[in-house]
Amino acid sequence: MSLINLLRPIEQDNQTVSLLDATLAVAPYSGWDKVNGLSVEATRIKIVDACHKVSSGVADDDTPSTDPPVDAPIANNYVGLEFTGDFSITIVLSIPMDGDVHAILWGVVPMLQDEWQSDNNMLDIEVNVWDESANSANDTATIWWTSSNKNSGNKSGTVDFYSGATAGDPVTVVVSKTGTSYTVTANGKLAGSWTIIASNAIFPNGEVYLGFYADKKANFGYVTSITATAVGTGSTVRRRNMGPPFAVVTEDSLRYQAATNYPDTRIGTCVATYPLAMDRQYAQRLGRDFSNVTPENCMKFQFLQPYQGDFQFNDADLFVNYALQNGMRIHGHNLVWFDSNPAWLTGGTFTAAQVQTIMETHISTVVGRYAGKIAAWDVINEPFKGFTADHHASIWFNAMGANYANLALAAAHAADPDAKLFINEWGCEAPGTKQDALYSLCQSLLDAGAPLHGVGFQMHEDMNDPDFPPGWPQDTGSVTPEQVRTALQRFKALGLEVRVSEMDVNLHVIYSTTVQAQGDYFRDVMAVCVEEGARDFTMWGFTDRWASNQAYYEYYQYGNAVIFDPDYNAKVAYTEMLARLGTPPA
Ligand code: XIL
């Protein structure tokens, strides 16, 4: 991949840009052929099964959420448009009878997490052609559009635009922006026209990101062209075709200093796929400072296998390719968990033997695909319920009992004998019931000869939590660095590798007064890791712009638990860590 190909500047007034030009696809990130749920044919793109039901999650006490699963588009092409002034975008679709597809234009980089997706600043256009079987003259086509904006709320409209529709006829949808006014037409018929005040613009940053999805596998349709035109004097459009650039690793980086002074311990973070693909600053900063990466969500069960037997690897591949091209070690996450399972699995009626087969097939398919590329896996994620020694009553445990762990490890080991296999858990850094339970589990697995190689301690920590009792220490997190050291030593004595896997330090409301304490805490826990030869010190995100410590739907605005602020400015934690890594071992 080369930087030269990333942008093809086409910036003249009133220029039309084709966004469906296969020659613009720069492997592996920006081509439409690399998008989950889309398949590229000779002259068109098929939109199929591009939507999965995001599970609404399971609480830590095993109570399932009462929220219904939500439809989440998983077809997002990471291709977008940069504009100044005004534009119109023309999307030509071809939809078979009973087809129903969505085209989405996002104004800010969208975000998809386990239980939710960001739908701020977007225009969702659904086009449906359906069959009035009694009288084909009444077959019809309808367009619905919804524009969402978190400040001004939703606006929506609909129009039947084609009586006597013939399946497969081209449907031409045009979205025009003129100042703060928008219109949508379908086959020349006005479907809606509306105005949004400037500060609430749908496309506030001069960017449009495109995505497509179908609600159901059966409702597929096709895109045959997408073009964007700059409208009016001084307006410009150009394709924003970004692949994450190669990292530039300078000496003043965590990555460089760790590699120089503490080569046994890599500095890691989890990685969110959408920002990796769409936010250049994110990709650059990631490559500069980190040498170990964990996929935040894109390798969870519901993302990799949204339909039974139908694996969707494009997002995971994007992540893996980036990491390998940038010389990073990958820690896979995760194979077997009580949470983040797809609705077909949690809502299905499977026998115990079938559940075991589903688990083993999932593991062997995923681990096998990335054998030799992913160095380590969280095979068992969060086995214990709350702070107890009880296993979660997960679909896996309910079918196989505690033996699910042995079976899962065996399947992973068979698929990649070189991968290091981990259990990953929270709440085990301090001594107590849960740490003892994890220790016993590891011991019994090792006694049984299971291929278990390591343990990850998550370390999602808090400071200033208003829910904590008065007097709760403000200057340390809930777990002391020395407790972490003791935990690492305890599990190392079993012959296991150890790592900190998901550290973040939520400062809650009292941000400004405790950044130094937060920085000291990150530095001290990292120091324990390098001193103990932990495999890596991994944080759960690195910028408040995208880290999971956010109010839902409000990313860019809240959250303060990681080491860069939303604008990628280093916090105290970063400078403290950098200084510590720059100090060679005594
Ligand atoms: C979290 C992600 O950060 C969120 O984006 C997602 O919505 C929920 O899951 N323990 C784990 C991680 O093992 O997978 C979780 O990640 C955080 C807790």
Coordinates of C-alpha atoms and ligand atoms in Angstrom, one line a residue:
M1 CA 0.0 0.0 0.0
S2 CA 1.4 3.4 -0.7
L3 CA 0.3 6.8 0.4
I4 CA 0.3 8.1 -3.1
N5 CA -2.8 6.2 -3.9
L6 CA -4.8 7.2 -0.9
L7 CA -6.3 10.4 -2.3
R8 CA -7.0 11.1 -5.9
P9 CA -7.5 14.9 -5.9
I10 CA -10.4 15.9 -8.0
E11 CA -11.2 19.4 -6.9
Q12 CA -12.6 21.5 -9.7
D13 CA -15.9 23.3 -9.4
N14 CA -18.8 21.3 -10.5
Q15 CA -16.7 18.2 -11.0
T16 CA -18.5 14.9 -10.8
V17 CA -16.7 12.2 -9.0
S18 CA -17.4 8.5 -9.4
L19 CA -17.3 6.8 -6.0
L20 CA -17.8 3.4 -7.6
D21 CA -14.7 3.3 -9.6
A22 CA -13.0 0.0 -8.9
T23 CA -9.6 1.4 -9.8
L24 CA -9.9 3.7 -6.9
A25 CA -9.9 0.8 -4.4
V26 CA -6.6 0.6 -2.6
A27 CA -6.2 -2.7 -1.0
P28 CA -6.9 -3.6 1.6
Y29 CA -8.9 -0.8 3.2
S30 CA -10.7 1.3 0.8
G31 CA -12.1 -1.1 -1.7
W32 CA -15.8 -2.0 -1.8
D33 CA -14.8 -5.6 -2.1
K34 CA -13.5 -5.5 1.5
V35 CA -16.7 -4.6 3.1
N36 CA -18.7 -7.0 5.3
G37 CA -22.1 -7.7 3.7
L38 CA -21.3 -6.4 0.2
S39 CA -20.0 -8.4 -2.7
V40 CA -18.6 -6.8 -5.8
E41 CA -19.8 -8.1 -9.1
A42 CA -18.7 -7.0 -12.6
T43 CA -20.9 -4.0 -12.9
R44 CA -22.5 -3.6 -9.5
I45 CA -22.2 -4.1 -5.8
K46 CA -24.6 -6.5 -4.2
I47 CA -25.9 -5.4 -0.8
V48 CA -26.7 -8.5 1.1
D49 CA -26.9 -9.7 4.7
A50 CA -25.2 -6.5 5.7
C51 CA -27.1 -6.1 8.9
H52 CA -26.9 -8.0 12.0
K53 CA -28.8 -7.9 15.3
V54 CA -26.5 -6.4 17.8
S55 CA -27.2 -8.1 21.0
S56 CA -28.4 -5.9 23.8
G57 CA -26.0 -7.5 26.2
V58 CA -26.0 -9.5 29.3
A59 CA -25.5 -7.9 32.7
D60 CA -22.7 -9.1 34.8
D61 CA -25.1 -10.9 37.1
D62 CA -26.3 -12.8 34.0
T63 CA -29.5 -10.8 33.7
P64 CA -30.2 -10.5 30.0
S65 CA -31.0 -6.9 28.9
T66 CA -34.7 -6.3 28.3
D67 CA -33.8 -4.1 25.3
P68 CA -34.5 -5.8 22.0
P69 CA -31.5 -6.4 19.8
V70 CA -30.9 -3.6 17.4
D71 CA -30.2 -3.7 13.7
A72 CA -26.7 -2.5 13.0
P73 CA -25.3 -2.0 9.6
I74 CA -22.1 -3.8 9.3
A75 CA -21.5 -2.7 5.7
N76 CA -19.5 0.5 5.9
N77 CA -17.1 1.0 3.1
Y78 CA -14.7 3.4 4.7
V79 CA -14.9 5.4 1.6
G80 CA -16.1 8.9 1.8
L81 CA -16.2 12.3 0.3
E82 CA -14.6 15.5 1.3
F83 CA -16.4 18.7 0.3
T84 CA -16.5 22.4 0.6
G85 CA -19.7 24.3 -0.1
D86 CA -22.6 22.4 -1.6
F87 CA -23.0 19.1 -3.3
S88 CA -25.4 16.5 -4.7
I89 CA -24.9 12.8 -4.4
T90 CA -26.6 10.5 -6.8
I91 CA -27.0 6.8 -5.9
V92 CA -28.4 4.4 -8.5
L93 CA -29.8 1.3 -7.0
S94 CA -31.4 -1.8 -8.6
I95 CA -33.7 -3.6 -6.3
P96 CA -35.4 -7.0 -7.0
M97 CA -39.0 -7.5 -6.1
D98 CA -39.4 -7.4 -2.3
G99 CA -35.9 -6.0 -2.0
D100 CA -35.3 -3.4 0.7
V101 CA -32.0 -1.7 1.2
H102 CA -30.6 1.2 3.0
A103 CA -28.0 3.7 1.9
I104 CA -26.4 5.8 4.7
L105 CA -24.6 9.0 4.6
W106 CA -22.8 9.8 7.8
G107 CA -21.5 13.3 8.6
V108 CA -19.1 12.1 11.3
V109 CA -17.2 8.9 11.5
P110 CA -19.8 6.4 12.7
M111 CA -19.0 4.1 15.7
L112 CA -20.3 0.6 16.4
Q113 CA -19.7 -1.0 19.8
D114 CA -21.1 -4.2 21.2
E115 CA -24.5 -3.0 22.3
W116 CA -24.9 0.2 20.4
Q117 CA -24.0 2.2 17.4
S118 CA -23.7 5.9 16.8
D119 CA -26.4 7.3 14.6
N120 CA -25.6 10.9 15.1
N121 CA -25.3 13.0 12.1
M122 CA -26.6 10.7 9.4
L123 CA -29.1 10.4 6.7
D124 CA -30.5 7.0 6.3
I125 CA -32.3 6.3 3.0
E126 CA -34.4 3.1 2.7
V127 CA -35.7 2.0 -0.7
N128 CA -38.2 -0.8 -1.0
V129 CA -39.8 -2.4 -4.0
W130 CA -42.6 -4.7 -3.3
D131 CA -45.0 -7.0 -5.1
E132 CA -48.7 -6.5 -5.1
S133 CA -49.2 -10.0 -6.3
A134 CA -52.9 -9.6 -7.2
N135 CA -52.1 -6.8 -9.7
S136 CA -48.6 -6.2 -10.8
A137 CA -49.6 -2.7 -12.0
N138 CA -49.8 -1.9 -8.3
D139 CA -46.3 -3.0 -7.6
T140 CA -44.7 -0.1 -5.9
A141 CA -41.5 1.5 -4.8
T142 CA -41.1 3.6 -1.7
I143 CA -38.4 5.7 -0.2
W144 CA -38.1 6.6 3.4
W145 CA -35.5 9.0 4.7
T146 CA -34.5 9.9 8.2
S147 CA -32.0 12.5 9.1
S148 CA -30.6 12.3 12.6
N149 CA -28.8 14.9 14.4
K150 CA -28.3 14.8 18.1
N151 CA -29.1 18.4 18.7
S152 CA -32.0 19.0 16.4
G153 CA -33.6 15.5 16.6
N154 CA -34.8 13.4 13.7
K155 CA -36.6 14.5 10.6
S156 CA -38.1 12.1 8.2
G157 CA -40.2 11.7 5.1
T158 CA -41.4 9.2 2.6
V159 CA -42.9 9.0 -0.9
D160 CA -44.1 6.3 -3.2
F161 CA -42.3 7.1 -6.3
Y162 CA -42.9 4.4 -8.8
S163 CA -46.2 2.7 -9.3
G164 CA -45.9 -0.3 -11.6
A165 CA -42.4 -0.7 -10.5
T166 CA -40.5 -3.5 -12.2
A167 CA -38.1 -5.4 -10.1
G168 CA -34.6 -4.4 -11.0
D169 CA -35.5 -1.1 -12.6
P170 CA -32.9 1.5 -11.7
V171 CA -33.9 3.7 -8.8
T172 CA -32.1 7.0 -8.8
V173 CA -31.8 8.7 -5.4
V174 CA -30.4 12.2 -5.3
V175 CA -29.4 13.9 -2.1
S176 CA -28.6 17.6 -2.4
K177 CA -27.2 20.0 0.1
T178 CA -27.6 23.7 -0.5
G179 CA -26.4 25.6 2.4
T180 CA -28.3 24.3 5.4
S181 CA -31.1 22.9 3.2
Y182 CA -31.4 19.4 2.0
T183 CA -33.6 17.6 -0.5
V184 CA -34.0 13.9 -1.4
T185 CA -35.5 12.8 -4.6
A186 CA -36.3 9.3 -6.0
N187 CA -36.6 8.9 -9.7
G188 CA -37.1 12.7 -9.9
K189 CA -39.9 12.8 -7.4
L190 CA -39.4 14.9 -4.3
A191 CA -39.3 12.8 -1.2
G192 CA -38.4 15.5 1.2
S193 CA -36.9 18.9 1.7
W194 CA -35.8 20.3 5.0
T195 CA -33.5 22.8 6.7
I196 CA -31.2 22.4 9.6
I197 CA -29.6 25.3 11.4
A198 CA -25.9 25.6 10.6
S199 CA -24.6 24.5 13.9
N200 CA -26.6 21.3 13.6
A201 CA -25.5 20.5 10.1
I202 CA -25.7 16.8 9.2
F203 CA -22.2 17.1 7.7
P204 CA -20.4 19.5 10.0
N205 CA -16.8 18.6 9.1
G206 CA -17.0 18.7 5.3
E207 CA -17.0 14.9 5.2
V208 CA -19.5 12.3 4.1
Y209 CA -19.0 8.6 4.8
L210 CA -21.0 6.1 2.9
G211 CA -22.5 2.8 4.0
F212 CA -25.2 0.3 2.8
Y213 CA -27.1 -2.4 4.4
A214 CA -30.1 -4.7 4.0
D215 CA -32.4 -5.4 7.0
K216 CA -32.5 -9.1 6.2
K217 CA -30.5 -11.5 4.1
A218 CA -33.5 -12.0 1.7
N219 CA -34.0 -8.2 1.1
F220 CA -30.9 -7.7 -1.0
G221 CA -30.4 -5.1 -3.7
Y222 CA -27.6 -3.6 -5.8
V223 CA -25.8 -0.4 -6.2
T224 CA -24.8 0.4 -9.7
S225 CA -23.3 3.8 -9.3
I226 CA -22.5 6.5 -6.9
T227 CA -21.5 10.0 -8.0
A228 CA -20.9 13.2 -6.2
T229 CA -21.0 16.6 -7.8
A230 CA -19.9 19.9 -6.4
V231 CA -22.6 22.5 -6.9
G232 CA -22.1 26.2 -7.3
T233 CA -19.1 28.4 -7.5
G234 CA -16.3 27.6 -5.0
S235 CA -17.7 24.2 -4.0
T236 CA -15.5 21.2 -4.3
V237 CA -15.9 17.5 -3.8
R238 CA -13.3 14.8 -3.8
R239 CA -13.1 11.2 -2.8
R240 CA -11.8 10.6 0.6
N241 CA -10.1 7.3 0.2
M242 CA -8.1 6.6 3.2
G243 CA -6.1 3.6 4.3
P244 CA -4.3 3.9 7.5
P245 CA -0.8 5.1 6.7
F246 CA 2.3 3.4 7.9
A247 CA 3.3 4.4 11.3
V248 CA 6.2 6.8 11.8
V249 CA 7.9 5.6 15.0
T250 CA 10.0 8.3 16.5
E251 CA 12.3 8.1 19.5
D252 CA 9.9 10.0 21.7
S253 CA 7.3 7.3 21.6
L254 CA 6.1 4.7 24.0
R255 CA 6.7 2.1 21.4
Y256 CA 10.3 3.0 20.7
Q257 CA 11.3 3.5 24.4
A258 CA 9.7 0.2 25.4
A259 CA 11.4 -1.7 22.6
T260 CA 14.8 -0.1 23.6
N261 CA 14.7 -0.6 27.3
Y262 CA 12.1 -3.2 28.1
P263 CA 11.8 -5.4 25.0
D264 CA 10.0 -8.2 26.9
T265 CA 7.0 -6.0 27.5
R266 CA 5.1 -4.4 24.6
I267 CA 2.9 -1.4 25.0
G268 CA -0.6 -2.1 23.9
T269 CA -4.1 -0.8 23.3
C270 CA -7.3 -2.0 22.0
V271 CA -8.3 -0.8 18.6
A272 CA -11.7 0.2 17.3
T273 CA -12.1 -0.6 13.6
Y274 CA -14.1 2.4 12.4
P275 CA -11.7 5.0 13.6
L276 CA -8.8 2.9 12.5
A277 CA -10.3 2.9 9.0
M278 CA -11.5 6.5 8.9
D279 CA -9.7 8.7 11.4
R280 CA -6.2 9.4 10.1
Q281 CA -4.9 10.8 13.4
Y282 CA -6.1 7.7 15.2
A283 CA -4.2 5.4 12.8
Q284 CA -1.0 7.5 12.9
R285 CA -1.0 7.8 16.7
L286 CA -1.7 4.1 17.1
G287 CA 1.2 3.1 14.9
R288 CA 3.6 5.5 16.6
D289 CA 3.1 4.5 20.2
F290 CA 1.9 0.9 20.3
S291 CA 3.4 -2.4 19.5
N292 CA 0.7 -4.6 20.7
V293 CA -2.9 -4.4 19.7
T294 CA -6.2 -6.1 20.7
P295 CA -9.3 -5.8 18.6
E296 CA -11.9 -3.9 20.8
N297 CA -15.0 -5.4 19.2
C298 CA -14.5 -6.7 15.7
M299 CA -13.5 -10.2 16.6
K300 CA -16.2 -10.8 19.1
F301 CA -18.6 -13.6 18.2
Q302 CA -21.5 -11.5 17.1
F303 CA -19.3 -9.6 14.7
L304 CA -17.5 -12.5 13.2
Q305 CA -20.5 -14.8 12.9
P306 CA -23.6 -12.6 12.6
Y307 CA -25.5 -15.5 11.0
Q308 CA -24.8 -19.1 11.8
G309 CA -22.1 -20.4 9.6
D310 CA -21.7 -17.1 7.8
F311 CA -18.4 -15.6 8.9
Q312 CA -17.7 -12.0 8.1
F313 CA -14.0 -11.2 8.3
N314 CA -13.5 -8.0 6.5
D315 CA -13.3 -5.7 9.5
A316 CA -11.1 -8.2 11.4
D317 CA -8.9 -8.5 8.3
L318 CA -8.5 -4.7 8.1
F319 CA -7.3 -4.6 11.6
V320 CA -4.9 -7.6 11.2
N321 CA -3.5 -6.2 8.0
Y322 CA -2.8 -2.8 9.6
A323 CA -1.1 -4.4 12.6
L324 CA 1.1 -6.7 10.6
Q325 CA 2.1 -4.0 8.2
N326 CA 3.1 -1.8 11.1
G327 CA 5.0 -4.5 12.9
M328 CA 2.7 -5.0 15.8
R329 CA 1.9 -8.1 17.7
I330 CA -1.8 -9.0 17.8
H331 CA -3.6 -10.3 20.9
G332 CA -6.9 -11.7 19.7
H333 CA -10.0 -11.0 21.7
N334 CA -12.1 -13.0 22.3
L335 CA -13.4 -16.5 21.5
V336 CA -15.7 -17.6 24.3
W337 CA -17.6 -15.1 26.4
F338 CA -21.0 -14.8 28.1
D339 CA -21.6 -11.5 26.3
S340 CA -21.6 -10.2 22.8
N341 CA -23.1 -13.3 21.3
P342 CA -25.4 -13.0 18.3
A343 CA -29.2 -13.2 18.6
W344 CA -29.3 -16.4 16.6
L345 CA -27.2 -18.1 19.2
T346 CA -28.6 -16.7 22.4
G347 CA -32.2 -17.0 21.1
G348 CA -31.8 -20.4 19.5
T349 CA -32.8 -23.8 20.7
F350 CA -29.7 -25.9 20.5
T351 CA -28.9 -29.1 22.3
A352 CA -25.8 -29.2 24.5
A353 CA -23.9 -31.1 21.8
Q354 CA -24.9 -28.5 19.2
V355 CA -23.6 -25.7 21.4
Q356 CA -20.3 -27.5 21.7
T357 CA -20.1 -27.9 18.0
I358 CA -20.9 -24.3 17.4
M359 CA -18.2 -23.2 19.9
E360 CA -15.6 -25.5 18.4
T361 CA -16.4 -24.6 14.8
H362 CA -16.2 -20.9 15.7
I363 CA -12.9 -21.3 17.4
S364 CA -11.3 -23.5 14.7
T365 CA -12.5 -21.2 11.9
V366 CA -11.4 -18.0 13.5
V367 CA -8.1 -19.2 15.0
G368 CA -7.3 -21.2 11.9
R369 CA -7.8 -18.2 9.6
Y370 CA -5.3 -16.1 11.6
A371 CA -2.9 -18.9 12.4
G372 CA 0.6 -17.4 12.3
K373 CA -0.7 -13.9 12.3
I374 CA -2.3 -13.6 15.7
A375 CA 0.2 -14.4 18.4
A376 CA -2.1 -14.9 21.3
W377 CA -5.8 -15.3 22.0
D378 CA -8.2 -14.5 24.9
V379 CA -9.9 -17.9 24.6
I380 CA -11.9 -17.6 27.8
N381 CA -13.1 -14.1 28.5
E382 CA -14.5 -13.2 31.9
P383 CA -15.5 -16.7 33.1
F384 CA -16.6 -15.5 36.6
K385 CA -19.8 -13.7 37.6
G386 CA -19.4 -10.4 39.4
F387 CA -16.8 -10.7 42.2
T388 CA -17.8 -14.3 42.9
A389 CA -16.2 -17.7 42.3
D390 CA -19.2 -18.8 40.2
H391 CA -19.0 -19.3 36.5
H392 CA -21.3 -17.2 34.4
A393 CA -24.4 -19.1 33.4
S394 CA -23.4 -18.5 29.8
I395 CA -24.7 -20.4 26.9
W396 CA -21.3 -22.3 27.0
F397 CA -21.4 -23.1 30.7
N398 CA -25.0 -24.2 30.6
A399 CA -24.2 -26.6 27.8
M400 CA -20.9 -28.0 28.9
G401 CA -20.3 -27.0 32.5
A402 CA -16.9 -25.9 33.5
N403 CA -15.5 -28.3 30.9
Y404 CA -16.2 -25.7 28.2
A405 CA -12.9 -24.1 29.1
N406 CA -10.9 -27.3 28.4
L407 CA -12.7 -27.9 25.2
A408 CA -12.3 -24.3 24.0
L409 CA -8.6 -24.3 24.7
A410 CA -8.1 -27.6 23.0
A411 CA -9.9 -26.3 19.9
A412 CA -7.8 -23.2 19.8
H413 CA -4.6 -25.1 20.2
A414 CA -5.5 -27.5 17.5
A415 CA -6.2 -24.6 15.1
D416 CA -2.9 -22.8 15.9
P417 CA -0.4 -24.8 18.0
D418 CA 1.8 -21.7 18.2
A419 CA -0.7 -19.3 19.5
K420 CA -0.5 -18.4 23.2
L421 CA -3.8 -19.0 24.9
F422 CA -5.2 -16.8 27.6
I423 CA -7.9 -16.4 30.2
N424 CA -8.9 -12.7 30.5
E425 CA -10.7 -11.5 33.6
W426 CA -11.5 -8.4 35.6
G427 CA -11.4 -7.9 39.4
C428 CA -8.5 -10.4 40.0
E429 CA -5.7 -7.9 40.5
A430 CA -6.4 -7.6 44.2
P431 CA -6.4 -10.5 46.6
G432 CA -9.8 -12.1 47.3
T433 CA -12.4 -14.6 46.3
K434 CA -12.3 -13.8 42.6
Q435 CA -8.5 -14.0 42.3
D436 CA -8.5 -17.3 44.2
A437 CA -11.2 -18.6 41.8
L438 CA -9.2 -17.7 38.8
Y439 CA -6.1 -19.2 40.3
S440 CA -7.9 -22.5 41.0
L441 CA -9.3 -22.5 37.5
C442 CA -5.9 -22.1 36.0
Q443 CA -4.4 -24.7 38.3
S444 CA -7.1 -27.3 37.3
L445 CA -6.7 -26.6 33.6
L446 CA -3.0 -27.0 33.8
D447 CA -3.4 -30.1 35.9
A448 CA -5.6 -31.5 33.2
G449 CA -3.0 -30.7 30.6
A450 CA -5.0 -28.0 28.9
P451 CA -3.0 -25.7 26.6
L452 CA -3.3 -22.6 28.8
H453 CA -0.4 -20.2 28.5
G454 CA -1.4 -17.0 30.2
V455 CA -3.7 -14.7 32.2
G456 CA -4.8 -11.2 31.5
F457 CA -5.7 -8.8 34.2
Q458 CA -8.1 -6.2 32.8
M459 CA -7.8 -3.3 35.2
H460 CA -10.7 -1.1 34.5
E461 CA -10.2 1.3 37.3
D462 CA -11.9 4.3 38.8
M463 CA -11.0 7.5 40.6
N464 CA -13.4 10.0 42.2
D465 CA -16.4 7.7 41.6
P466 CA -19.3 9.5 43.3
D467 CA -20.8 6.1 44.0
F468 CA -17.8 5.2 46.1
P469 CA -17.9 6.0 49.9
P470 CA -16.5 9.2 51.2
G471 CA -12.9 8.9 52.0
W472 CA -12.3 6.4 49.2
P473 CA -8.7 7.2 48.1
Q474 CA -8.5 9.9 45.5
D475 CA -4.9 9.5 44.7
T476 CA -4.8 5.9 43.8
G477 CA -7.0 3.6 41.8
S478 CA -8.9 0.9 43.5
V479 CA -6.0 -1.5 43.1
T480 CA -2.5 -0.6 44.2
P481 CA 0.4 -1.2 41.9
E482 CA 1.9 -3.5 44.6
Q483 CA -1.3 -5.6 44.6
V484 CA -0.8 -5.9 40.8
R485 CA 2.8 -7.0 41.3
T486 CA 1.7 -9.7 43.8
A487 CA -1.0 -10.9 41.4
L488 CA 1.5 -11.1 38.5
Q489 CA 3.9 -13.0 40.6
R490 CA 1.3 -15.4 41.9
F491 CA 0.2 -16.4 38.4
K492 CA 3.8 -16.4 37.0
A493 CA 4.6 -19.0 39.7
L494 CA 2.1 -21.3 37.9
G495 CA 4.3 -21.1 34.9
L496 CA 1.9 -18.7 33.1
E497 CA 2.5 -15.6 31.1
V498 CA 0.9 -12.5 32.6
R499 CA -0.3 -9.3 31.1
V500 CA -2.4 -6.2 31.9
S501 CA -5.0 -6.4 29.2
E502 CA -7.5 -3.5 29.4
M503 CA -6.3 -0.7 31.7
D504 CA -8.3 2.5 31.8
V505 CA -8.7 4.8 34.7
N506 CA -12.1 6.6 34.8
L507 CA -11.8 9.9 36.5
H508 CA -15.5 10.5 36.6
V509 CA -16.4 14.1 37.1
I510 CA -13.4 15.5 38.8
Y511 CA -11.2 15.7 35.8
S512 CA -8.8 18.5 36.2
T513 CA -7.7 17.9 39.8
T514 CA -6.6 14.4 39.3
V515 CA -4.9 14.1 36.0
Q516 CA -1.5 13.9 37.8
A517 CA -2.8 11.1 40.0
Q518 CA -4.1 9.3 37.0
G519 CA -0.8 9.7 35.3
D520 CA 1.1 8.4 38.3
Y521 CA -1.2 5.4 38.5
F522 CA -0.8 4.4 34.8
R523 CA 3.0 4.9 35.1
D524 CA 3.3 2.8 38.2
V525 CA 1.2 -0.1 37.0
M526 CA 3.1 -0.1 33.7
A527 CA 6.4 0.0 35.7
V528 CA 5.2 -3.1 37.6
C529 CA 4.6 -4.8 34.3
V530 CA 8.0 -4.0 32.8
E531 CA 9.7 -5.0 36.1
E532 CA 7.9 -8.3 36.2
G533 CA 8.5 -9.1 32.6
A534 CA 4.8 -9.1 31.8
R535 CA 4.1 -10.0 28.2
D536 CA 2.5 -6.6 27.6
F537 CA 0.9 -3.6 29.2
T538 CA -2.3 -3.0 27.3
M539 CA -4.7 -0.1 27.8
W540 CA -8.4 -0.2 26.7
G541 CA -8.1 2.6 24.1
F542 CA -5.8 5.6 23.9
T543 CA -7.9 8.6 23.0
D544 CA -10.9 10.0 24.7
R545 CA -12.3 10.6 21.3
W546 CA -13.0 6.9 20.8
A547 CA -12.4 5.0 24.0
S548 CA -15.2 3.0 25.5
N549 CA -15.4 5.1 28.6
Q550 CA -18.0 7.4 27.0
A551 CA -21.6 8.1 27.5
Y552 CA -23.4 6.3 24.8
Y553 CA -23.8 8.3 21.6
E554 CA -21.8 11.1 23.1
Y555 CA -18.3 10.2 21.9
Y556 CA -16.1 13.2 21.2
Q557 CA -17.4 14.8 24.4
Y558 CA -17.0 12.8 27.5
G559 CA -14.8 10.2 28.9
N560 CA -11.4 10.8 30.5
A561 CA -10.0 7.3 31.2
V562 CA -7.2 7.0 28.7
I563 CA -3.9 8.7 28.0
F564 CA -4.7 11.1 25.1
D565 CA -7.5 13.6 25.1
P566 CA -10.2 13.8 22.4
D567 CA -7.9 15.9 20.2
Y568 CA -4.9 13.5 20.6
N569 CA -3.1 15.8 23.1
A570 CA -0.9 13.7 25.4
K571 CA -2.1 13.8 29.0
V572 CA 0.2 13.6 32.1
A573 CA -0.1 9.8 32.0
Y574 CA 1.6 9.7 28.6
T575 CA 4.5 11.9 29.6
E576 CA 4.9 10.0 32.9
M577 CA 4.9 6.6 31.0
L578 CA 7.3 7.9 28.4
A579 CA 9.8 9.1 31.0
R580 CA 9.5 5.8 32.9
L581 CA 10.1 3.7 29.7
G582 CA 13.0 6.0 28.9
T583 CA 14.7 5.0 32.1
P584 CA 16.7 1.8 31.5
P585 CA 16.5 -1.1 34.0
A586 CA 18.6 -0.5 37.0
Ligands
XIL1 C1 -16.2 -3.4 25.6 C2 -15.9 -2.5 24.5 O1 -14.9 -1.6 24.8 C3 -17.1 -1.7 24.1 O2 -16.9 -1.0 22.9 C4 -18.3 -2.7 23.9 O3 -19.5 -1.9 23.7 C5 -18.5 -3.6 25.1 O4 -17.3 -4.2 25.4 N1 -14.2 -6.5 29.2 C6 -13.8 -7.0 27.9 C7 -14.0 -6.1 26.7 O5 -13.3 -8.1 27.8 O6 -14.3 -6.9 25.6 C8 -15.0 -5.1 27.0 O7 -15.0 -4.2 25.8 C9 -14.8 -4.3 28.2 C10 -14.8 -5.2 29.4

